[in-house]
CSV table of C-alpha atoms in Angstrom, one decimal:
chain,number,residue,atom,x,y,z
A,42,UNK,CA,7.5,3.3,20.8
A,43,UNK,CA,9.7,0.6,22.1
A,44,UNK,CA,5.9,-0.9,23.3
A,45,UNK,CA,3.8,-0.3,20.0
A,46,UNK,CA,5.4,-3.6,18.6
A,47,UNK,CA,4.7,-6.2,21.7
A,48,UNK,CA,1.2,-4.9,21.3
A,49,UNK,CA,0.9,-5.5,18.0
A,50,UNK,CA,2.6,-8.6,18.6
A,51,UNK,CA,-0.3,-9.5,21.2
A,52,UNK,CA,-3.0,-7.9,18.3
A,53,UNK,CA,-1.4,-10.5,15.7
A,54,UNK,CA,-1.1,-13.6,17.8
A,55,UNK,CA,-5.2,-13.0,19.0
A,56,UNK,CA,-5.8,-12.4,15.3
A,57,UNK,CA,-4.0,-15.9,14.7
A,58,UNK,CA,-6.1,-17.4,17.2
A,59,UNK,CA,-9.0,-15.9,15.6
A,60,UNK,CA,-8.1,-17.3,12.1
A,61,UNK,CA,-6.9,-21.2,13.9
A,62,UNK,CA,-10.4,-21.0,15.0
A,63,UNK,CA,-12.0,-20.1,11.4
A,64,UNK,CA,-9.4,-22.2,10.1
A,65,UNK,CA,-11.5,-25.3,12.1
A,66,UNK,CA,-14.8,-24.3,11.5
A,67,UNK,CA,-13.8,-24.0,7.6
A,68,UNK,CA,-11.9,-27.2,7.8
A,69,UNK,CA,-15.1,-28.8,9.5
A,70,UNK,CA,-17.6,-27.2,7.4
A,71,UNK,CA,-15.1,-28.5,4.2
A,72,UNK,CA,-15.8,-32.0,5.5
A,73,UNK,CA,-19.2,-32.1,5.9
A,74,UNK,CA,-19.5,-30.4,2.3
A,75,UNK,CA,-17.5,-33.4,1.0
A,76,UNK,CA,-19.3,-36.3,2.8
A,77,UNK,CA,-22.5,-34.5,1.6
A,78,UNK,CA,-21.0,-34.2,-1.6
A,79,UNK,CA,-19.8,-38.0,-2.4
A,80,UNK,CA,-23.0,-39.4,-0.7
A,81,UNK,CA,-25.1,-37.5,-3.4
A,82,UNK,CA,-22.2,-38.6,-5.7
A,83,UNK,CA,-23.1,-42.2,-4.7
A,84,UNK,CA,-26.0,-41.4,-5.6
A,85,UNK,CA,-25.8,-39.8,-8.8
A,86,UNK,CA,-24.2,-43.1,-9.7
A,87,UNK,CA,-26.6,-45.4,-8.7
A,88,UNK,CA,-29.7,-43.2,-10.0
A,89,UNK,CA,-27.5,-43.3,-13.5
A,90,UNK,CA,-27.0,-47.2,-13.4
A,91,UNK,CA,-30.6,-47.6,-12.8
A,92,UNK,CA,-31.4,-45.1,-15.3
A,93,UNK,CA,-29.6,-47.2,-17.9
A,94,UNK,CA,-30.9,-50.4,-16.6
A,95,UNK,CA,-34.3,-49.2,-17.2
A,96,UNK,CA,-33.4,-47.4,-20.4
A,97,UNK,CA,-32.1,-51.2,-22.2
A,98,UNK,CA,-35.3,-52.8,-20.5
A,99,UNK,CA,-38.0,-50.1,-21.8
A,100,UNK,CA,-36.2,-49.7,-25.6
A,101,UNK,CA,-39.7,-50.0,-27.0
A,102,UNK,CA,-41.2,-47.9,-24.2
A,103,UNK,CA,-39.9,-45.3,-24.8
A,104,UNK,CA,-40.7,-44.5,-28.1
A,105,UNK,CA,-44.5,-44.3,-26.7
A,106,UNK,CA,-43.2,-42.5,-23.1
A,107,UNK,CA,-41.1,-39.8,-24.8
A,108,UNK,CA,-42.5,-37.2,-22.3
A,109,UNK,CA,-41.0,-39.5,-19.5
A,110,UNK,CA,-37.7,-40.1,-21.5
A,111,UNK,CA,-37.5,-36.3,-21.4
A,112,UNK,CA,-37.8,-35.8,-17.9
A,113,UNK,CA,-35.2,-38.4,-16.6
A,114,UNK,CA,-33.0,-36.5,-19.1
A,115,UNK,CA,-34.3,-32.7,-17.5
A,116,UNK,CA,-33.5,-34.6,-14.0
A,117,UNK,CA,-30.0,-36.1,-15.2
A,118,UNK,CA,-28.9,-32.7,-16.7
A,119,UNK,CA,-30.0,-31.0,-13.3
A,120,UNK,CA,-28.2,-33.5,-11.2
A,121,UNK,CA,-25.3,-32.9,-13.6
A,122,UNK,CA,-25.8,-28.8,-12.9
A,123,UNK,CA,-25.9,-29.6,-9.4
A,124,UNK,CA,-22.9,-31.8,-9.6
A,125,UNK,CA,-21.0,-29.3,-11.3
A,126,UNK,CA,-22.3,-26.6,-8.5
A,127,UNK,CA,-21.0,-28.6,-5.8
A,128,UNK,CA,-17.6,-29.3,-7.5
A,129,UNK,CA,-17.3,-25.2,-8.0
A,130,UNK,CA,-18.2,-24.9,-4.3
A,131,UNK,CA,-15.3,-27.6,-3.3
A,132,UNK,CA,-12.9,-25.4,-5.4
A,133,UNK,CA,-13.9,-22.7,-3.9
A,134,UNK,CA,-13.6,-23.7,-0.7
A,135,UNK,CA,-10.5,-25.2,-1.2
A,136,UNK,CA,-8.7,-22.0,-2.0
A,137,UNK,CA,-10.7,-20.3,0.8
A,138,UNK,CA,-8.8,-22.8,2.9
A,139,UNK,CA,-5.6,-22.2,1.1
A,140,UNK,CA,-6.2,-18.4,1.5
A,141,UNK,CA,-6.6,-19.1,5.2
A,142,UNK,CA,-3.3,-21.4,5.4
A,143,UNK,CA,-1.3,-18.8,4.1
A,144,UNK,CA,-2.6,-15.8,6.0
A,145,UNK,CA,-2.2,-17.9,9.4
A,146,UNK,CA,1.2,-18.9,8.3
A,147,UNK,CA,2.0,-15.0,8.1
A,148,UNK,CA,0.4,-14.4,11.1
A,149,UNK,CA,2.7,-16.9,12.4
A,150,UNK,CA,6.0,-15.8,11.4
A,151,UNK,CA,5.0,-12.0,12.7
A,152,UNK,CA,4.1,-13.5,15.9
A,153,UNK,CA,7.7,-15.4,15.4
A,154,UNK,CA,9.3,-12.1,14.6
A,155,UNK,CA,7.4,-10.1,17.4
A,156,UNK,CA,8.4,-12.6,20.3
A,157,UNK,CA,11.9,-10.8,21.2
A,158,UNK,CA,9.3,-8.1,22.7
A,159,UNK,CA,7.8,-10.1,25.0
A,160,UNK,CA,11.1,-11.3,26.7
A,161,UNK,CA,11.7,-7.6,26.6
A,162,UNK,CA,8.8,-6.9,29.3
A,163,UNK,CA,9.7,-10.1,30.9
A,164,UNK,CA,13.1,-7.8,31.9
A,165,UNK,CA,11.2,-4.8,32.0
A,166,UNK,CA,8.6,-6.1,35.0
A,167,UNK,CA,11.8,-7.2,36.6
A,168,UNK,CA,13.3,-4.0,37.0
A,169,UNK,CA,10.2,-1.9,37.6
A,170,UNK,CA,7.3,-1.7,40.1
A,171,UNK,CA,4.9,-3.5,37.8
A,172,UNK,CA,4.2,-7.1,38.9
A,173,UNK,CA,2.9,-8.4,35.5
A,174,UNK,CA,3.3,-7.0,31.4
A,175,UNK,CA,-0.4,-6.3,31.0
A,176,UNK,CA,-0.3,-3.7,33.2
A,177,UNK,CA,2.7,-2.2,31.4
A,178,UNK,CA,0.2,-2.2,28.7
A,179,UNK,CA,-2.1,-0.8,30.5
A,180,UNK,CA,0.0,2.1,31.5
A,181,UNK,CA,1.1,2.7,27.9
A,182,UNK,CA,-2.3,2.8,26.9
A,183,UNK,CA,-3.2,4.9,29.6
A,184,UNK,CA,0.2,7.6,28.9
A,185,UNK,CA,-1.3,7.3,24.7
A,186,UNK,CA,-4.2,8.4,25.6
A,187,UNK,CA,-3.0,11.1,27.6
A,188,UNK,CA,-0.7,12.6,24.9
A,189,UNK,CA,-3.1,12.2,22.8
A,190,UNK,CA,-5.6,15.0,25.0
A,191,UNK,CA,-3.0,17.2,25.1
A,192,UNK,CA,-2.1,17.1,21.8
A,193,UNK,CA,-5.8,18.0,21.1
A,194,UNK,CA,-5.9,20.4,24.3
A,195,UNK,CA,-2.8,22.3,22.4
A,196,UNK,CA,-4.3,21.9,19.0
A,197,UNK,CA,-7.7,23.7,20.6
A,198,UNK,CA,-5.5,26.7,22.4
A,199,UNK,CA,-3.2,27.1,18.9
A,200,UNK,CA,-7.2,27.7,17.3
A,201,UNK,CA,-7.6,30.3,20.2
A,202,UNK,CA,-4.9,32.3,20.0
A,203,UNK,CA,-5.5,32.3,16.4
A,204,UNK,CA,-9.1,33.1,16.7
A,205,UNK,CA,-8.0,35.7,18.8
A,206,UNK,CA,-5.4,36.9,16.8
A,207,UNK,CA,-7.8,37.7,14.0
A,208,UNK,CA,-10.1,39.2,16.5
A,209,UNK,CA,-7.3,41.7,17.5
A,210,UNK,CA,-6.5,42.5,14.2
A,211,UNK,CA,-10.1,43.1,13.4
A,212,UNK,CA,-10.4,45.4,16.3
A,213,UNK,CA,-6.7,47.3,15.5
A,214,UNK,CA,-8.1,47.6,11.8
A,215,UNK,CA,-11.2,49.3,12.8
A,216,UNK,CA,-9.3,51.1,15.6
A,217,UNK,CA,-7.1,52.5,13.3
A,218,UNK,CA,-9.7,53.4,10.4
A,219,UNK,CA,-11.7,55.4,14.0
A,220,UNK,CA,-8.4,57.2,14.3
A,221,UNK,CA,-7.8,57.9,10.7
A,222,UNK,CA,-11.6,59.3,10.7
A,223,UNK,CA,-11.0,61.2,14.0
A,224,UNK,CA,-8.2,63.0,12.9
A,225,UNK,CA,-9.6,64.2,9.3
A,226,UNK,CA,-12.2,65.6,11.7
A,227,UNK,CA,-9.5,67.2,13.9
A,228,UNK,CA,-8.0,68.4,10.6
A,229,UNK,CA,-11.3,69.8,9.2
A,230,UNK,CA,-11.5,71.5,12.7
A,231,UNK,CA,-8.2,73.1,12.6
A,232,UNK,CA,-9.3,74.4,9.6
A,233,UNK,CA,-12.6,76.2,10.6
A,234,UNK,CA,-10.7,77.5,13.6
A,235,UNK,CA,-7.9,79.4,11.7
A,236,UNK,CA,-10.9,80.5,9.1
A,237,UNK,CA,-12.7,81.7,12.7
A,238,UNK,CA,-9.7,83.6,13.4
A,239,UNK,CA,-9.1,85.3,10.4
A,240,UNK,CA,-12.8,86.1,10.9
A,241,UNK,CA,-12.1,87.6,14.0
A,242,UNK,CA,-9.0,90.0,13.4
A,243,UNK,CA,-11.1,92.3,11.8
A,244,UNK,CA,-13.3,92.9,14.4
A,245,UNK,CA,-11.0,92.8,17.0
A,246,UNK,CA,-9.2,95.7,15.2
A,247,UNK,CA,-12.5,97.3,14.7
A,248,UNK,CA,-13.0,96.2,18.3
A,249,UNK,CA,-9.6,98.4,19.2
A,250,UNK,CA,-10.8,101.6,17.2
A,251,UNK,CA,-14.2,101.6,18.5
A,252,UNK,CA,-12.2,101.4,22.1
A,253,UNK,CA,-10.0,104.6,21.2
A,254,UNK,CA,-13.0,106.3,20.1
A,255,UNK,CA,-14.7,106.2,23.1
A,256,UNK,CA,-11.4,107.2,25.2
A,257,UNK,CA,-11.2,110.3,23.0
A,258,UNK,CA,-14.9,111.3,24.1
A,259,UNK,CA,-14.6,110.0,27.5
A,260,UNK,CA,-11.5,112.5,27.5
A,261,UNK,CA,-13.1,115.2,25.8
A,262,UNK,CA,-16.2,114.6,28.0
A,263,UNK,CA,-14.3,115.2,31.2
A,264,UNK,CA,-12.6,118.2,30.3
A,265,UNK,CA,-16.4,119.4,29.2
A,266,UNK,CA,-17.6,118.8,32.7
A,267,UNK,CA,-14.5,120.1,34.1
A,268,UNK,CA,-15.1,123.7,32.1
A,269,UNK,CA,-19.2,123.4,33.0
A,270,UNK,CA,-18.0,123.0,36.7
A,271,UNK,CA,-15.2,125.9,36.9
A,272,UNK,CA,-17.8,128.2,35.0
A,273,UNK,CA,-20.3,127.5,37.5
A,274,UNK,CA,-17.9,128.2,40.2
């Protein structure tokens, strides 16, 4: 920070250079307008004088040459337009040139105000390993742009993480809505398997009678065969 305003001040005093030298070319260009502009005014003159010598020598002419009489007076009001052109053009310019004055003169006085800076990296370069200011400049150029790729580096990860933040949430949403479905299912499940076993009780009572059953005639089978075989012996 303590930098930004020596480079500015630097910025300013090449933009005053800039304007000195537009300031010249204006200033030069301005002269060469005017000398243009008073040797045609010389001439405007003359051409006038001799356009009213000829005017009191051809009185009688120029009832005959009226077609001539109003040409010369097309060609004086043109060199009249022009002359008023020109004159608009020198106004112009002057406040171009005025406009310039005062904007260099600004320039000036921030380049008056920004000069405390530069005695600043005088002392600075005295101090430090830098030999001269421009490559302080250089360096704080060089440390802007630095931040200024990490700042976009950080501002790319924040995106990430966000980007990946709604990803997760996407992925816990649908997660969750598979679980949800999984354990209706599971319900529904539960469900047919209690029905199943209510199914089965009954048969596995009718299972258990069916069982007894045959006991009994197993039992009363063996005592048969036991009578069958003491008879026969």
């Amino acid at each position: 920070d303590s930098l930004s305003p020596f480079i500015r001040l630097q910025e300013k005093k090449k933009q005053a250079r800039l304007m000195q030298k537009a300031l010249e070319v204006k200033e030069e260009a301005f002269k060469e307008k005017m000398k243009v502009i008073t040797c045609r005014w010389r001439d405007l003159h003359a051409k006038e004088a001799q356009l009213k010598i000829y005017m009191e020598k051809s009185g009688r002419i120029l009832k005959e040459n009226d077609k001539m009489r109003i040409q010369a007076l097309k060609k004086a009001s043109k060199e009249r337009e022009r002359r008023i052109q020109k004159e608009s053009e020198l106004l112009r310019a002057k406040r171009e040139l005025e406009a310039l004055r005062n904007k260099h003169q600004k320039l000036c006085n921030k380049v008056q105000k920004y000069s405390i800076f530069t005695k600043y990296l005088e002392d600075v370069v005295k101090i430090s390993q830098f030999e001269e200011i421009q490559e302080i400049i250089w360096r704080y150029k060089t440390l802007m742009r630095v931040h200024k790729d990490l700042l976009q580096s950080q501002q790319g990860h924040v995106e990430m993480s966000e980007q990946a933040k709604v990803l997760l949430d996407q992925y816990t949403a649908e997660k969750e809505a598979e679980i949800l479905q999984y354990q209706n299912e599971l319900v529904q499940l539960q469900l047919h398997f209690d029905q199943t076993q209510n199914d089965i009780l009954p048969w596995q009572t009718h299972w258990a009678d069916i069982q007894n059953t045959n006991a009994k005639k197993a039992l009363k089978l063996g005592t048969i065969k036991m009578a069958i075989l003491n008879l026969f012996q």
